[in-house]
mmCIF file of C-alpha atoms and ligand atoms in Angstrom:
data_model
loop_
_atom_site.group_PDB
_atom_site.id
_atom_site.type_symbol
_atom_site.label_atom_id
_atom_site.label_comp_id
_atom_site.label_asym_id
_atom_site.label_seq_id
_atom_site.Cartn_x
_atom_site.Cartn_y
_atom_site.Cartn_z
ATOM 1 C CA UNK A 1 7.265 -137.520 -18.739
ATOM 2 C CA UNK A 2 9.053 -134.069 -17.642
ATOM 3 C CA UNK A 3 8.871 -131.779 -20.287
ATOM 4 C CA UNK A 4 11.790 -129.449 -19.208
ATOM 5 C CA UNK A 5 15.278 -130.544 -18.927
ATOM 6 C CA UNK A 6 16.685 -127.490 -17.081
ATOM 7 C CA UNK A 7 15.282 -125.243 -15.519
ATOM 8 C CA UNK A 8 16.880 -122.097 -14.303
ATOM 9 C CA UNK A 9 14.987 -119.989 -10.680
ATOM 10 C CA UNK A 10 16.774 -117.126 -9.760
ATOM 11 C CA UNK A 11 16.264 -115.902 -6.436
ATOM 12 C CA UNK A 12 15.623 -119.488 -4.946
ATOM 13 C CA UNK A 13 17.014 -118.762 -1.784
ATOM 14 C CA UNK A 14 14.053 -115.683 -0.814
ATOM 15 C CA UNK A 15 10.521 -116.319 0.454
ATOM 16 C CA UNK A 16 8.815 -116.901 -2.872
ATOM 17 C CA UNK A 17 11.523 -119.118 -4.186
ATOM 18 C CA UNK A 18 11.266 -121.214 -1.437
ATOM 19 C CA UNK A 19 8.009 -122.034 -2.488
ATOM 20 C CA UNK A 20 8.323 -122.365 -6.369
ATOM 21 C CA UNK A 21 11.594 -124.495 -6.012
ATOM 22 C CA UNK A 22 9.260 -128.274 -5.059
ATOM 23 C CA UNK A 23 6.482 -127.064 -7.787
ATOM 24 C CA UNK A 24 9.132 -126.522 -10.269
ATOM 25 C CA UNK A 25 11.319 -129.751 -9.521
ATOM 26 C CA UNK A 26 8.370 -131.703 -10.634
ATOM 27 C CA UNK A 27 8.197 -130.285 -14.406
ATOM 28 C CA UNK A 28 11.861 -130.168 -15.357
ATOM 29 C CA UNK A 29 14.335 -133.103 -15.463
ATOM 30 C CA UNK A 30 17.084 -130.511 -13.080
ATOM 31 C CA UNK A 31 16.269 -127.674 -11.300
ATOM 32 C CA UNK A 32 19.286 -125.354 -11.120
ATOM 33 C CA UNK A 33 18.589 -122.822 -8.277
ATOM 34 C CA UNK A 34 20.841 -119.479 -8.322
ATOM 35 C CA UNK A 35 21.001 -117.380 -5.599
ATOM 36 C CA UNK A 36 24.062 -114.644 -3.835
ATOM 37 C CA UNK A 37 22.743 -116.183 -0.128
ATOM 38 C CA UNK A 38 22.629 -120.036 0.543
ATOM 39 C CA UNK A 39 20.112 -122.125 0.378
ATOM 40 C CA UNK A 40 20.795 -124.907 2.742
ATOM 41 C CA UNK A 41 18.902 -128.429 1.367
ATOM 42 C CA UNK A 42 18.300 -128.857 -1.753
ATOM 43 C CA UNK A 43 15.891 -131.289 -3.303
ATOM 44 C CA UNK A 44 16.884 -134.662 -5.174
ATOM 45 C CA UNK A 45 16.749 -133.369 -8.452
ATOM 46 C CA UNK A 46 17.948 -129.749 -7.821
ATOM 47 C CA UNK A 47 21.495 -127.871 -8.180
ATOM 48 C CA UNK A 48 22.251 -124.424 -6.271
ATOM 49 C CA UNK A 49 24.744 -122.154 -7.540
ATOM 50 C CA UNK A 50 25.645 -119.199 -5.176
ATOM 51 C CA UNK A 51 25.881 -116.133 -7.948
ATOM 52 C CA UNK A 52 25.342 -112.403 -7.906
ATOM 53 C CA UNK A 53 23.957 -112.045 -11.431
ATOM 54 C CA UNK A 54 25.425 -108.643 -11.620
ATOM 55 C CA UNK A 55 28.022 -110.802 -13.568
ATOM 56 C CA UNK A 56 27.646 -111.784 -16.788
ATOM 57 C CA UNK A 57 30.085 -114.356 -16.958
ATOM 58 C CA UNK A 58 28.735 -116.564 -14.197
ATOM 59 C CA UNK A 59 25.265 -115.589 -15.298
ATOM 60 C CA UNK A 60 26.165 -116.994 -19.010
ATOM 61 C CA UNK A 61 27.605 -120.170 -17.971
ATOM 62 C CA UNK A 62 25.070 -120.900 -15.839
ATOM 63 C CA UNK A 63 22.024 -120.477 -18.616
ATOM 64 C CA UNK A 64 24.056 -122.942 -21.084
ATOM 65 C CA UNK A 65 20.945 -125.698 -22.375
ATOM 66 C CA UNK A 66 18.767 -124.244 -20.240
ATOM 67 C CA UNK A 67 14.455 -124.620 -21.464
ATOM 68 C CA UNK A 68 13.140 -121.892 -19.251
ATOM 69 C CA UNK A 69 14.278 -119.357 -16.764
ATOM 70 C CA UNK A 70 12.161 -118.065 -13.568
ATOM 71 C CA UNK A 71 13.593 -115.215 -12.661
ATOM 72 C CA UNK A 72 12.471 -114.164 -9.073
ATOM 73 C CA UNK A 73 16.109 -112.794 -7.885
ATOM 74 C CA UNK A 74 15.743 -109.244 -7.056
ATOM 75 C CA UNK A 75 16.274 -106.782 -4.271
ATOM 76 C CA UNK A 76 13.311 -106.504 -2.835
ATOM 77 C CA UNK A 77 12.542 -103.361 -1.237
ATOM 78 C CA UNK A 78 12.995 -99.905 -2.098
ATOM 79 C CA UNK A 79 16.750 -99.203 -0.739
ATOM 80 C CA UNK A 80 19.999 -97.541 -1.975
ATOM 81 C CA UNK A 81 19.728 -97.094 -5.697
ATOM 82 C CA UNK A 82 23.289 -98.711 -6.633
ATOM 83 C CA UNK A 83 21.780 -101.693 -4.803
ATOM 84 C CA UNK A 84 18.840 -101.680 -7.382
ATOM 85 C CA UNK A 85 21.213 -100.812 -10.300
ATOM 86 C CA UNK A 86 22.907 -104.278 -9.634
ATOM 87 C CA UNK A 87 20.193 -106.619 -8.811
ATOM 88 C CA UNK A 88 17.033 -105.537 -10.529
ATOM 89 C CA UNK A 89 18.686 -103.341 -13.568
ATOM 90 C CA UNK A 90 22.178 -105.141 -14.497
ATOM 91 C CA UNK A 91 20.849 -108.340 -13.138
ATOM 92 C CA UNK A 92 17.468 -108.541 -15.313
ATOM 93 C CA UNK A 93 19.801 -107.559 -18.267
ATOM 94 C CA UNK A 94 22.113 -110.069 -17.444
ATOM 95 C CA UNK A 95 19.553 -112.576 -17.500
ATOM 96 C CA UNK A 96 17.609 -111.576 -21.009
ATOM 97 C CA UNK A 97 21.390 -110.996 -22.660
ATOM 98 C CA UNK A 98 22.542 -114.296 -21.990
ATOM 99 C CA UNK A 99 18.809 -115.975 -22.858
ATOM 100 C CA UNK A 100 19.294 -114.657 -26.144
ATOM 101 C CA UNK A 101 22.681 -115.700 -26.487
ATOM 102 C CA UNK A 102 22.059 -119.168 -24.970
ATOM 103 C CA UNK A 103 18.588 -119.554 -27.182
ATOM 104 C CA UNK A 104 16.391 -119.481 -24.397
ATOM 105 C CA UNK A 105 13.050 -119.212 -25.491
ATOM 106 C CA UNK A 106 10.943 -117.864 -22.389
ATOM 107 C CA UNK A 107 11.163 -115.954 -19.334
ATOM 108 C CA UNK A 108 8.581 -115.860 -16.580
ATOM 109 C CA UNK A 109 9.480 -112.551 -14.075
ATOM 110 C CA UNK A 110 8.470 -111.571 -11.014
ATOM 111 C CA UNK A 111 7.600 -107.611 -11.314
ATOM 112 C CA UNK A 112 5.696 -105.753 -9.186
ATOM 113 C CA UNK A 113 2.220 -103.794 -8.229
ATOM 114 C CA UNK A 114 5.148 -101.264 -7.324
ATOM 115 C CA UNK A 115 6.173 -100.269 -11.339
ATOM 116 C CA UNK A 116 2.004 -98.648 -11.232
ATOM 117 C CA UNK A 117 1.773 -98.163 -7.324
ATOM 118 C CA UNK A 118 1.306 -94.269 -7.943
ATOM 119 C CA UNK A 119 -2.073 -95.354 -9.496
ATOM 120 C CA UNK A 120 -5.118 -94.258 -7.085
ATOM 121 C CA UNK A 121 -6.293 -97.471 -4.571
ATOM 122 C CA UNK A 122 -9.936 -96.673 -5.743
ATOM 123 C CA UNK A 123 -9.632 -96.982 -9.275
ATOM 124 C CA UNK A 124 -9.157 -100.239 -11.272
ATOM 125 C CA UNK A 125 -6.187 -100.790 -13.296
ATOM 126 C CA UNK A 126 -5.483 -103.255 -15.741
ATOM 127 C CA UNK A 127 -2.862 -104.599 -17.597
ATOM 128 C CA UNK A 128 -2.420 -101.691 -20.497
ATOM 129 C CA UNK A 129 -1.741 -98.603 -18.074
ATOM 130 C CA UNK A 130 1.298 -96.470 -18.361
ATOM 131 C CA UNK A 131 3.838 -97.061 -15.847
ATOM 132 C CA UNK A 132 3.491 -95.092 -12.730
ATOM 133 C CA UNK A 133 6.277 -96.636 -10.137
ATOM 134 C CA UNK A 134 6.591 -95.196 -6.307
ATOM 135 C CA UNK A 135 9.974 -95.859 -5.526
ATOM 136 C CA UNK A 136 13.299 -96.787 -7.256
ATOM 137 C CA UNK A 137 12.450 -99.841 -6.587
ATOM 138 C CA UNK A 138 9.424 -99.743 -8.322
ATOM 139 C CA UNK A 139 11.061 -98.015 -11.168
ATOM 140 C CA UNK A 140 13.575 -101.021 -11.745
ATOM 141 C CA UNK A 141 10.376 -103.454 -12.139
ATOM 142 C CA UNK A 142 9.619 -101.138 -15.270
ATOM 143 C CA UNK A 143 12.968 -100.794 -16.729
ATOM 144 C CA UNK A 144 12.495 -105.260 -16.087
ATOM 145 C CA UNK A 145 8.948 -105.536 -17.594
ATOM 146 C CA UNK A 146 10.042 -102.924 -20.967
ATOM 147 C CA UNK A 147 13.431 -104.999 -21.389
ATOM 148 C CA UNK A 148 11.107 -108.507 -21.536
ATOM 149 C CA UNK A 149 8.607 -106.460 -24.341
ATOM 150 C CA UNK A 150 11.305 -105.255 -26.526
ATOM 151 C CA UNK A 151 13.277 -108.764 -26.158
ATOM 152 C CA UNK A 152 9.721 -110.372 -27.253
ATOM 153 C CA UNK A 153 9.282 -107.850 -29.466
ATOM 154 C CA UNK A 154 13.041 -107.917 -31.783
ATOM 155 C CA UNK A 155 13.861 -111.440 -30.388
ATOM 156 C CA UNK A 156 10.927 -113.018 -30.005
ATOM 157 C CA UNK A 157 11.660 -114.256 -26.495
ATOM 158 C CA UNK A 158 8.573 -114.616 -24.425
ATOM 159 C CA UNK A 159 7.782 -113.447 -21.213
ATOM 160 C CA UNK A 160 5.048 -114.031 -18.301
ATOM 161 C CA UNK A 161 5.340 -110.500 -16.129
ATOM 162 C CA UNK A 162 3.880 -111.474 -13.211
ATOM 163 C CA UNK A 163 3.031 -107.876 -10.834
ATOM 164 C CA UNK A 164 3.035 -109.460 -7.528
ATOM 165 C CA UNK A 165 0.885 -106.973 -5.140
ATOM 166 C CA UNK A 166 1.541 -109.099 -1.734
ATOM 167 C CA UNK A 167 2.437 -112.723 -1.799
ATOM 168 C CA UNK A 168 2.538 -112.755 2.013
ATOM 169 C CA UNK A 169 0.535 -113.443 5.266
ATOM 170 C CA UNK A 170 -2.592 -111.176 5.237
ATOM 171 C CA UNK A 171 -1.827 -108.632 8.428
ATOM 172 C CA UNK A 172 -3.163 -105.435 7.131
ATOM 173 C CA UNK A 173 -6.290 -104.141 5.606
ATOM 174 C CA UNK A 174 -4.666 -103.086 2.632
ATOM 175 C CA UNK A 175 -3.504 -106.809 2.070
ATOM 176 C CA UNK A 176 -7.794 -107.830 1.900
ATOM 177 C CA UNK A 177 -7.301 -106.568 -1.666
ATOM 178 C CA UNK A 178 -3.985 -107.389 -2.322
ATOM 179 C CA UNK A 179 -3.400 -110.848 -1.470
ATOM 180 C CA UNK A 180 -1.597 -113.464 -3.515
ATOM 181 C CA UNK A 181 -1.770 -117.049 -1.796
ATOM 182 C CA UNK A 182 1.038 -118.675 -2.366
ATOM 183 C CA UNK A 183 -0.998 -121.714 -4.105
ATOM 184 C CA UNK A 184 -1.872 -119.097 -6.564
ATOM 185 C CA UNK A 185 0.962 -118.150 -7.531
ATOM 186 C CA UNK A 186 2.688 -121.126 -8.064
ATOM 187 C CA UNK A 187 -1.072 -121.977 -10.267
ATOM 188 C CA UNK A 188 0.309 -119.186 -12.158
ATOM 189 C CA UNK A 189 4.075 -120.118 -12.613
ATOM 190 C CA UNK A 190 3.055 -123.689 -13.500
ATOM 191 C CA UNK A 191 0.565 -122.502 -15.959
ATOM 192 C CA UNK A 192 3.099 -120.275 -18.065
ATOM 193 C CA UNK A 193 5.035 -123.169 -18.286
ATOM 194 C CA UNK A 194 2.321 -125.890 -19.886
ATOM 195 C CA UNK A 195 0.786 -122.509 -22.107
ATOM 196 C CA UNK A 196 1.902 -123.508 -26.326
ATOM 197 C CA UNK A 197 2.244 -120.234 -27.197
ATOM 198 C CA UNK A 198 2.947 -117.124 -24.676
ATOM 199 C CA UNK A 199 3.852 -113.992 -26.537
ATOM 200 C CA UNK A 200 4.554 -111.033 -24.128
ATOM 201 C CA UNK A 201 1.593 -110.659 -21.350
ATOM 202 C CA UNK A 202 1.345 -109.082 -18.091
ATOM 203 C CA UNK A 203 -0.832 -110.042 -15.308
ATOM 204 C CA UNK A 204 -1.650 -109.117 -12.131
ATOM 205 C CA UNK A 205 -0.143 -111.369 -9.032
ATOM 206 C CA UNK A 206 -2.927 -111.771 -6.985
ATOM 207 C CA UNK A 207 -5.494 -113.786 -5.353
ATOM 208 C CA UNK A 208 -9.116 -113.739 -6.607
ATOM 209 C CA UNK A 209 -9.947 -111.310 -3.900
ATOM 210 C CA UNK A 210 -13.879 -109.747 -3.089
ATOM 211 C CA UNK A 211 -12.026 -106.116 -2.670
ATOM 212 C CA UNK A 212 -9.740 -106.805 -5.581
ATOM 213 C CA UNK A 213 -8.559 -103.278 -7.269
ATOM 214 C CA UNK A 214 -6.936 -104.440 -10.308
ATOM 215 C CA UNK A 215 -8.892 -106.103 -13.392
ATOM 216 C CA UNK A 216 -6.947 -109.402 -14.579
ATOM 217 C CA UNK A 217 -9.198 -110.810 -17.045
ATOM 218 C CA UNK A 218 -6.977 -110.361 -20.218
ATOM 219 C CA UNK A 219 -4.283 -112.666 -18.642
ATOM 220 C CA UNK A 220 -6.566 -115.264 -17.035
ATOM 221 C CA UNK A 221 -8.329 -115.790 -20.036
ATOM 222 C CA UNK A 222 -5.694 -116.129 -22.536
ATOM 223 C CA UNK A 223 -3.531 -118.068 -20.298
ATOM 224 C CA UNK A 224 -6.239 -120.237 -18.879
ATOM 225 C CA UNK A 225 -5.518 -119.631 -15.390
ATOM 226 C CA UNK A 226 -7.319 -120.851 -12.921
ATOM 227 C CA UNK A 227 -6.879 -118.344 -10.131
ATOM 228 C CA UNK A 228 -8.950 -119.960 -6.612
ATOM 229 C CA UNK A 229 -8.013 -118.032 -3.430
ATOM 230 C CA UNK A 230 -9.815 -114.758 -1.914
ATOM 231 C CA UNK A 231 -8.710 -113.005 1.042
ATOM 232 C CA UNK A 232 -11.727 -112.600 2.311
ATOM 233 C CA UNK A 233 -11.877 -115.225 4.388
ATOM 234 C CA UNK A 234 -8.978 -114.038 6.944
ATOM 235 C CA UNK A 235 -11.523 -111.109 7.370
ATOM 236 C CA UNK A 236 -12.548 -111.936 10.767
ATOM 237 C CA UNK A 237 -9.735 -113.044 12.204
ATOM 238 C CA UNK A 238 -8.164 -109.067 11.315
ATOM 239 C CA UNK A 239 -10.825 -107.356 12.443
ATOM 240 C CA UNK A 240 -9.592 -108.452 16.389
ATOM 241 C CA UNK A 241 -6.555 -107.047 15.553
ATOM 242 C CA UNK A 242 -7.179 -103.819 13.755
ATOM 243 C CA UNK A 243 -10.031 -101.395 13.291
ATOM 244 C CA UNK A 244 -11.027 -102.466 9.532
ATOM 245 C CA UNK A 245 -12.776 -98.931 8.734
ATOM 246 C CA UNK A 246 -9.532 -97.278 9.385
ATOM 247 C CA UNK A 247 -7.073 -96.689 6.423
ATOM 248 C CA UNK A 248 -3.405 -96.503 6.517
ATOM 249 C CA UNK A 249 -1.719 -93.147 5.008
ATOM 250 C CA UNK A 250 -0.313 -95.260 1.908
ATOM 251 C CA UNK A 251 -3.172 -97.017 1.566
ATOM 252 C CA UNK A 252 -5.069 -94.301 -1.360
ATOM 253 C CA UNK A 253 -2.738 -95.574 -3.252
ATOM 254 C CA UNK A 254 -2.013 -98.926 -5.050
ATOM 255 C CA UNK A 255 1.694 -99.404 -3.562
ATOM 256 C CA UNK A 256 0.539 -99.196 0.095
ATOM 257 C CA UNK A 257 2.928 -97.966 1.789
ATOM 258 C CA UNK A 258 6.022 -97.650 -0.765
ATOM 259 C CA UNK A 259 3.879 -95.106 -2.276
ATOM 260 C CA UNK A 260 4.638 -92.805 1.047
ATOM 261 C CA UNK A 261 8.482 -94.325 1.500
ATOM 262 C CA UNK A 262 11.193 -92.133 1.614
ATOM 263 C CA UNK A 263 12.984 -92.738 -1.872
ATOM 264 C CA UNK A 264 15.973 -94.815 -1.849
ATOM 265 C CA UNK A 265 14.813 -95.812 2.095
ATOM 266 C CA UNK A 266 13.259 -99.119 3.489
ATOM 267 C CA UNK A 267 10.114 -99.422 2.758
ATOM 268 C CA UNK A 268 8.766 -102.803 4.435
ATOM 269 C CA UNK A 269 9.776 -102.517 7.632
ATOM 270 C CA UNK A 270 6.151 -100.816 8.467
ATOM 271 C CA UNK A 271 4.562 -103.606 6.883
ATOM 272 C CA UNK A 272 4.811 -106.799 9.528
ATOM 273 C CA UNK A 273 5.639 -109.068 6.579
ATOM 274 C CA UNK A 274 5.831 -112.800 8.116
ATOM 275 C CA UNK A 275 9.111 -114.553 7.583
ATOM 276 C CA UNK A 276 7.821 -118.206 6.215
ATOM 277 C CA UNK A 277 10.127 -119.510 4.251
ATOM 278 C CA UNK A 278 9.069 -122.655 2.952
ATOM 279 C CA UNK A 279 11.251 -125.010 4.484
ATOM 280 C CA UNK A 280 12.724 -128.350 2.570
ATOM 281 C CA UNK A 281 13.158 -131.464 4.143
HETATM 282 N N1 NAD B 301 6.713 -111.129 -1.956
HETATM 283 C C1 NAD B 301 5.947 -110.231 -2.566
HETATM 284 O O1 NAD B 301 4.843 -109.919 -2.123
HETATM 285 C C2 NAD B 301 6.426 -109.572 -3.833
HETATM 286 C C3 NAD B 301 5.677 -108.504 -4.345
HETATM 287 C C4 NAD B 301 6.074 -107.926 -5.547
HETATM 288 C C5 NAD B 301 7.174 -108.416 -6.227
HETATM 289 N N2 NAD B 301 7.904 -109.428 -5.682
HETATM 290 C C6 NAD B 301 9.091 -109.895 -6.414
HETATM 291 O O2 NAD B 301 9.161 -111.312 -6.336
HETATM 292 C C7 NAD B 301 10.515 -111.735 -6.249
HETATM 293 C C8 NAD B 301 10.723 -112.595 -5.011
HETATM 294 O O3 NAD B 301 10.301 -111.871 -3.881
HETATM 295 P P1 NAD B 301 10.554 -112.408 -2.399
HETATM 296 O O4 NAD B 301 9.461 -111.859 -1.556
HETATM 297 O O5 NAD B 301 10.829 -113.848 -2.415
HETATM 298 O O6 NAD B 301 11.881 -111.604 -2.062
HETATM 299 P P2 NAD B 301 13.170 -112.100 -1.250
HETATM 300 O O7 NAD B 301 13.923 -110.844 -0.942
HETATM 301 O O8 NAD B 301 12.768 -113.005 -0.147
HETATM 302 O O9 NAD B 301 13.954 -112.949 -2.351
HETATM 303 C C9 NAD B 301 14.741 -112.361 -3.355
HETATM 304 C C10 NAD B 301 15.986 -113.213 -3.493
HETATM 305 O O10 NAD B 301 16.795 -112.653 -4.545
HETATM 306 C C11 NAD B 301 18.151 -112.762 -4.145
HETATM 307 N N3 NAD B 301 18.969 -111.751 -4.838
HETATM 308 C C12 NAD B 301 18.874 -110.399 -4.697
HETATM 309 N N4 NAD B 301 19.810 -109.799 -5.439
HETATM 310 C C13 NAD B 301 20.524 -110.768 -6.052
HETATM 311 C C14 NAD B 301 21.641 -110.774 -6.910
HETATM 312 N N5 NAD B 301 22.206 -109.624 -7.297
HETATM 313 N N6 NAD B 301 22.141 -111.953 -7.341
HETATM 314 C C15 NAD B 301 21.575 -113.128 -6.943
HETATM 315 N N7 NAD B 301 20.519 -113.201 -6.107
HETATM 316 C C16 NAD B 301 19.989 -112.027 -5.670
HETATM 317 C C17 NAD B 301 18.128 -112.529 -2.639
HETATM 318 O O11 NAD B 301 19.299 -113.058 -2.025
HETATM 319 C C18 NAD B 301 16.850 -113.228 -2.234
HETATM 320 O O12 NAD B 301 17.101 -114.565 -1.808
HETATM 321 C C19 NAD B 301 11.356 -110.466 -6.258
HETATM 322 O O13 NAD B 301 11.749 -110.202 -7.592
HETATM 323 C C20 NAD B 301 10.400 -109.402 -5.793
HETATM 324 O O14 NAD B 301 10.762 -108.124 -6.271
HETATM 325 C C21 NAD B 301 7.552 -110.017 -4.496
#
C-alpha cells in the first residue's frame, strides 16, 4: 500500500533530485517532479512540470491535492543576489504560501551547513545555534529555515530542515567531516515521510562521519534515523592525492570555502564537485 498520493520534489532535475526522485516514486501513488531545466526520462509513475517557482500561479496549480512537498529547488551556489531573491527567497515563499492555501500538511527542505558556515570548523554546533550564514546564499537558507518555523509555528505546517554540509563525492579533506552519502540522505528523506508526528526540527545533513563537527543527536533520536555511512573509509584513497595534514584557507570554518567567497561570486568552482547525476533508465 502507498501511503502518499502526490507527491510534489522541487528541484528534480539537480544532482540530489536525481537521486530522491526513484526513492520517492516508491512511497507515493504520483510523483510530480518540478523543475525550470528538463529532466529527460521520467519514471512510470512520475510527472515533470518545467516551472520557475518564482511564480505563484504555476506554483499554486501545481500543489492542488498534493500530501507532501520536497522541496530541493534552489540556486545553489552563492551568485548574483537577484538570482537568490527568485529561487531561494520568492521561491521558498512561493512554496509555503501555496501549502497553506492548498492544505498541505508538511514540508521537508533542503537548507544548508551554509545558513551557520561562519561558525568555527573546531567547535561543535548543534541544532539550536543562532544563524551565522557566509554568503547570500547562505543567508537565503535562513530566511528558508525561519519561514518553515513560523509557518509551523501560526499554521502548524511541519517541516524537516535538512542542513546539507556536502552530499557529494569526497575530494577534499574538508569533505572527511562533511560528507553526506547519498544513501543517507535519502534514509533521511524517507524517514520524515513514515515519522506520525514531525513538528518543526532541524538536523544536520550528514554522514555518520569519525571527524564529524556538528552534534545531530536531537534529530536522530526523535526522528529515529538511522544514519550508517562514515567518510572515513575514502581516507586512504585521498591521502595519494592530497597532503591530509594540510588545511585549506576556508577550511577554519564550517562553510569551507563559501566562508572565504567573494559575496554575491561563485563559490564552488574551487571545490572539484563531481557531476553524477543519477541517471534513469
Ligand atoms: N549538494 C549539496 O552538497 C548541498 C549542500 C547544501 C544544500 N544543498 C541544497 O540541496 C538542494 C539540491 O542541491 P543540488 O546539489 O542537487 O543542487 P542542483 O543545483 O544540482 O539542483 C538544484 C535544482 O533546482 C533547480 N532550480 C533552481 N532555481 C529554480 C527555480 N527558480 N525554479 C525551479 N527550479 C529551480 C535547478 O534547475 C536545479 O535543477 C538545493 O536546495 C541546495 O541548496 C545541497
Amino acid at each position: 500500500m502507498k501511503k502518499y498520493n502526490k507527491i510534489v520534489l522541487t528541484g528534480a532535475s539537480g544532482r540530489l533530485g536525481s537521486y530522491l526522485r526513484e526513492p520517492l516514486s516508491k512511497i507515493t501513488k504520483k510523483l510530480v517532479s518540478i523543475d525550470k531545466e528538463d529532466i529527460g526520462k521520467t519514471l512510470h509513475n512520475e510527472v515533470f512540470k518545467k516551472l520557475n517557482i518564482k511564480n505563484f500561479k504555476e506554483v499554486n496549480k501545481i500543489l492542488k491535492k498534493t500530501d507532501l512537498i520536497i522541496h530541493f529547488g534552489a540556486y545553489s551556489n552563492e551568485g548574483p543576489f537577484q538570482e537568490i531573491l527568485e529561487s531561494n527567497i520568492l521561491g521558498t515563499y512561493n512554496i509555503w504560501k501555496s501549502a497553506k492555501k492548498n492544505k498541505i500538511k508538511r514540508i521537508i527542505f533542503a537548507s544548508s551547513i551554509h545558513s551557520v558556515g561562519m561558525y568555527r570548523a573546531n567547535e561543535t554546533i548543534n541544532h539550536k545555534v543562532m544563524h551565522k550564514p557566509d554568503t547570500f546564499y547562505g543567508l537565503s537558507k535562513c530566511f528558508g529555515e525561519n519561514l518553515a518555523q513560523m509557518y509551523w509555528d501560526k499554521c502548524g505546517i511541519e517541516c524537516l530542515t535538512i542542513r546539507i554540509l556536502s552530499c557529494a563525492k569526497v575530494t577534499s579533506k574538508r569533505s572527511l567531516s562533511t560528507w553526506l552519502s547519498y544513501d543517507d540522505l535519502i534514509r533521511i528523506v524517507i524517514q520524515s515521510t513514515k515519522i506520525k508526528k514531525l513538528g518543526f526540527e532541524i538536523i544536520y545533513g550528514v554522514s555518520n562521519n569519525k571527524r564529524l563537527n556538528v552534534d545531530n543527536t536531537n534529530a536522530t533520536k526523535k526522528l529515529k534515523i538511522n544514519i550508517k555511512d562514515n567518510a572515513e573509509k575514502f581516507l586512504n584513497k585521498l591521502v595519494q592525492k592530497l597532503d591530509i595534514k594540510k588545511d585549506k584557507p576556508g577550511d577554519k570554518y564550517l562553510g569551507g570555502p563559501f566562508s572565504i567567497a567573494k559575496l554575491e561570486s561563485d563559490a564552488m568552482s574551487s571545490m572539484k564537485i563531481i557531476n553524477d547525476k543519477k541517471k534513469i533508465n
